[in-house]
C-alpha cells in the first residue's frame, strides 16, 4: 500500500542457502555481513567500514534476494524501499520519506537498508526524468545527506540495486557512499541448474525429471524466470490431474514463460 512504502525493519529468514549460484557475489557480500556482525574487529585497526554497496545486474537475477539473505545471515533487521516508489509521490514527500527511513534505521541499527531501482532517484542530476527534476533531486540530495550523516561504525549498511549504473549521479558513487559494486549476472547453465534445485524443493516432481536438461533448455533465463517456470509447471500438472510434475509439464511451462518474455520484450522495444 502507499501508506507503508518500506518494510519496517522486518526480520528475515532468508539465508545464503536460498540464493543459488552467484558464488563470486556471495564471497563479496560475506565480507559485508562480517562488518555487521563484528564491527569492532575492523574498526580496532583504524579501518573505516564501508557504508554502501551497489548490486548491479539485470532484472530478476536475485539482487533483492541476496540483500535479504545478507540481513538473514547477519541476523539484522531489513528495511527496503524502491526508487520507483518515489516517482509517484507528491512534491516534498520523497525527501521526508528518506529522512524517516534513516531515522527508523538508526533506531534499529545494526541493520540493512535496501534501495531497489536506485536509478529512479539516482540519475545524474539535470537530466530528463519522469518526476519533476526538482522533486527527484531533492530526494537524491536527502539520500546523500543521510549517507554522510552517520559514521561507518553506526552499523547501517545501505545496499542499492540497479541495472543502469552508467546513468547514476557520480555523487552517489563517491568514497563513503556506494563505493563498492557487486555484479550479479544472469546464471550460466550450472547456475540455472542450482536455481532449479532450490525452487524444485517445494514441488512434487516425477522421478524421471531431468534437471540438467531443464537448465540447458533455458538459456538467458534469470532466476525469477526459473522460479516462474517451476510454479507454472506445477499448475499445468495439477490442471491435468497428475500426481507429480513431469518433463512435459516443464516443457509447456518453459514455452509459456518464453512467450511471456517475448511479449514483454516487444512492449519495451
Ligand atoms: P529486480 O531487479 O527485478 O528487482 P532482482 O534482481 O532483485 O530483480 P529478485 O527479486 O531477487 O531479483 O528475484 C526474484 C525471485 O527470483 C526471487 O524471489 C527468487 O524466487 C528467484 N531468484 C532469482 N535469483 C535467484 C537465485 N540466484 N537463486 C534462487 N532464486 C532466485
Short mmCIF file of N, CA and C and ligand atoms in Angstrom, two decimals, residues 16-22 26 55 57-68 82 114 116-117 161-163 184-185 187 191 194-196 198-199 222-228, ligand 1:
data_model
loop_
_atom_site.label_atom_id
_atom_site.label_comp_id
_atom_site.label_asym_id
_atom_site.label_seq_id
_atom_site.Cartn_x
_atom_site.Cartn_y
_atom_site.Cartn_z
N UNK A 16 21.88 -17.50 2.77
CA UNK A 16 22.63 -17.74 1.53
C UNK A 16 22.22 -19.05 0.87
N UNK A 17 21.71 -19.99 1.66
CA UNK A 17 21.26 -21.27 1.09
C UNK A 17 20.13 -21.09 0.09
N UNK A 18 19.35 -20.04 0.28
CA UNK A 18 18.22 -19.79 -0.61
C UNK A 18 18.66 -19.14 -1.91
N UNK A 19 19.88 -18.66 -1.93
CA UNK A 19 20.40 -17.97 -3.11
C UNK A 19 21.30 -18.95 -3.87
N UNK A 20 20.85 -19.38 -5.04
CA UNK A 20 21.63 -20.35 -5.80
C UNK A 20 22.63 -19.64 -6.70
N UNK A 21 23.78 -20.29 -6.89
CA UNK A 21 24.80 -19.70 -7.77
C UNK A 21 25.36 -18.42 -7.17
N UNK A 22 25.68 -17.46 -8.01
CA UNK A 22 26.20 -16.14 -7.57
C UNK A 22 27.38 -16.28 -6.60
N UNK A 26 28.54 -13.76 -3.62
CA UNK A 26 28.38 -14.19 -2.22
C UNK A 26 29.65 -13.96 -1.42
N UNK A 55 24.45 -3.26 -5.98
CA UNK A 55 24.28 -4.56 -6.62
C UNK A 55 23.84 -4.30 -8.06
N UNK A 57 22.98 -5.54 -11.88
CA UNK A 57 22.65 -6.67 -12.75
C UNK A 57 21.26 -6.57 -13.31
N UNK A 58 20.95 -7.41 -14.30
CA UNK A 58 19.64 -7.36 -14.95
C UNK A 58 18.50 -7.76 -14.01
N UNK A 59 17.26 -7.45 -14.38
CA UNK A 59 16.10 -7.74 -13.54
C UNK A 59 15.97 -9.25 -13.25
N UNK A 60 15.52 -9.54 -12.04
CA UNK A 60 15.17 -10.92 -11.71
C UNK A 60 16.33 -11.85 -11.44
N UNK A 61 17.54 -11.29 -11.28
CA UNK A 61 18.71 -12.14 -11.09
C UNK A 61 19.03 -12.42 -9.62
N UNK A 62 18.24 -11.86 -8.72
CA UNK A 62 18.42 -12.21 -7.31
C UNK A 62 19.05 -11.12 -6.47
N UNK A 63 19.00 -9.88 -6.93
CA UNK A 63 19.61 -8.79 -6.16
C UNK A 63 18.88 -8.59 -4.82
N UNK A 64 17.55 -8.53 -4.91
CA UNK A 64 16.75 -8.36 -3.70
C UNK A 64 16.93 -9.56 -2.76
N UNK A 65 16.92 -10.74 -3.38
CA UNK A 65 17.07 -11.97 -2.62
C UNK A 65 18.40 -11.98 -1.86
N UNK A 66 19.47 -11.59 -2.55
CA UNK A 66 20.80 -11.58 -1.94
C UNK A 66 20.87 -10.55 -0.80
N UNK A 67 20.27 -9.39 -1.02
CA UNK A 67 20.26 -8.36 0.03
C UNK A 67 19.54 -8.87 1.27
N UNK A 68 18.40 -9.54 1.05
CA UNK A 68 17.65 -10.11 2.17
C UNK A 68 18.46 -11.19 2.88
N UNK A 82 11.71 1.02 -2.78
CA UNK A 82 12.06 1.03 -4.19
C UNK A 82 12.13 2.46 -4.70
N UNK A 114 17.79 -1.52 2.02
CA UNK A 114 17.90 -1.92 0.61
C UNK A 114 17.06 -0.97 -0.25
N UNK A 116 15.83 -0.59 -3.91
CA UNK A 116 15.71 -1.21 -5.23
C UNK A 116 15.55 -0.10 -6.28
N UNK A 117 15.98 -0.38 -7.49
CA UNK A 117 15.84 0.58 -8.60
C UNK A 117 16.32 1.97 -8.21
N UNK A 161 20.16 -1.49 -5.62
CA UNK A 161 20.18 -2.31 -6.83
C UNK A 161 19.89 -1.47 -8.06
N UNK A 162 20.58 -1.81 -9.13
CA UNK A 162 20.33 -1.12 -10.40
C UNK A 162 20.79 -2.00 -11.56
N UNK A 163 20.17 -1.79 -12.71
CA UNK A 163 20.74 -2.41 -13.92
C UNK A 163 21.33 -1.33 -14.83
N UNK A 184 25.91 -8.90 -10.39
CA UNK A 184 25.02 -10.05 -10.31
C UNK A 184 24.60 -10.38 -11.74
N UNK A 185 25.17 -11.44 -12.28
CA UNK A 185 24.91 -11.73 -13.69
C UNK A 185 23.82 -12.76 -13.87
N UNK A 187 22.44 -16.29 -14.78
CA UNK A 187 23.13 -17.55 -14.49
C UNK A 187 23.53 -18.31 -15.76
N UNK A 191 24.55 -22.52 -13.01
CA UNK A 191 23.79 -21.67 -12.10
C UNK A 191 22.29 -21.93 -12.22
N UNK A 194 21.33 -25.02 -10.44
CA UNK A 194 21.29 -24.79 -8.99
C UNK A 194 20.01 -24.05 -8.59
N UNK A 195 19.60 -23.10 -9.44
CA UNK A 195 18.37 -22.34 -9.13
C UNK A 195 17.15 -23.26 -9.25
N UNK A 196 17.15 -24.12 -10.30
CA UNK A 196 16.06 -25.10 -10.40
C UNK A 196 16.00 -25.94 -9.13
N UNK A 198 16.82 -25.26 -6.11
CA UNK A 198 16.22 -24.52 -4.99
C UNK A 198 14.70 -24.49 -5.12
N UNK A 199 14.22 -24.18 -6.33
CA UNK A 199 12.77 -23.99 -6.48
C UNK A 199 12.00 -25.29 -6.64
N UNK A 222 16.63 -15.62 -16.21
CA UNK A 222 17.08 -15.16 -14.90
C UNK A 222 16.44 -16.04 -13.83
N UNK A 223 16.93 -15.93 -12.61
CA UNK A 223 16.37 -16.73 -11.52
C UNK A 223 14.87 -16.56 -11.37
N UNK A 224 14.39 -15.34 -11.56
CA UNK A 224 12.96 -15.08 -11.43
C UNK A 224 12.17 -15.84 -12.50
N UNK A 225 12.75 -15.96 -13.71
CA UNK A 225 12.08 -16.71 -14.78
C UNK A 225 12.02 -18.20 -14.43
N UNK A 226 13.08 -18.70 -13.81
CA UNK A 226 13.13 -20.11 -13.44
C UNK A 226 12.12 -20.40 -12.33
N UNK A 227 12.04 -19.51 -11.36
CA UNK A 227 11.03 -19.66 -10.30
C UNK A 227 9.63 -19.71 -10.92
N UNK A 228 9.44 -18.86 -11.92
CA UNK A 228 8.18 -18.79 -12.63
C UNK A 228 7.88 -20.10 -13.36
P1 LIG B 1 14.60 -6.76 -9.88
O1 LIG B 1 15.80 -6.04 -10.38
O2 LIG B 1 13.55 -7.01 -10.93
O3 LIG B 1 14.04 -6.23 -8.60
P2 LIG B 1 16.09 -8.80 -8.54
O4 LIG B 1 17.41 -8.96 -9.17
O5 LIG B 1 16.00 -8.05 -7.28
O6 LIG B 1 15.08 -8.26 -9.60
P3 LIG B 1 14.81 -10.86 -7.07
O7 LIG B 1 13.61 -10.04 -6.75
O8 LIG B 1 15.80 -11.07 -6.01
O9 LIG B 1 15.51 -10.26 -8.35
O10 LIG B 1 14.39 -12.27 -7.65
C1 LIG B 1 13.03 -12.60 -7.84
C2 LIG B 1 12.81 -14.04 -7.45
O11 LIG B 1 13.50 -14.89 -8.38
C3 LIG B 1 13.38 -14.41 -6.11
O12 LIG B 1 12.47 -14.15 -5.08
C4 LIG B 1 13.62 -15.89 -6.26
O13 LIG B 1 12.43 -16.62 -6.12
C5 LIG B 1 14.06 -16.01 -7.72
N1 LIG B 1 15.51 -15.95 -7.85
C6 LIG B 1 16.23 -15.02 -8.52
N2 LIG B 1 17.55 -15.27 -8.47
C7 LIG B 1 17.68 -16.39 -7.73
C8 LIG B 1 18.80 -17.16 -7.28
N3 LIG B 1 20.06 -16.82 -7.60
N4 LIG B 1 18.55 -18.26 -6.54
C9 LIG B 1 17.30 -18.61 -6.22
N5 LIG B 1 16.22 -17.93 -6.60
C10 LIG B 1 16.38 -16.83 -7.34
#
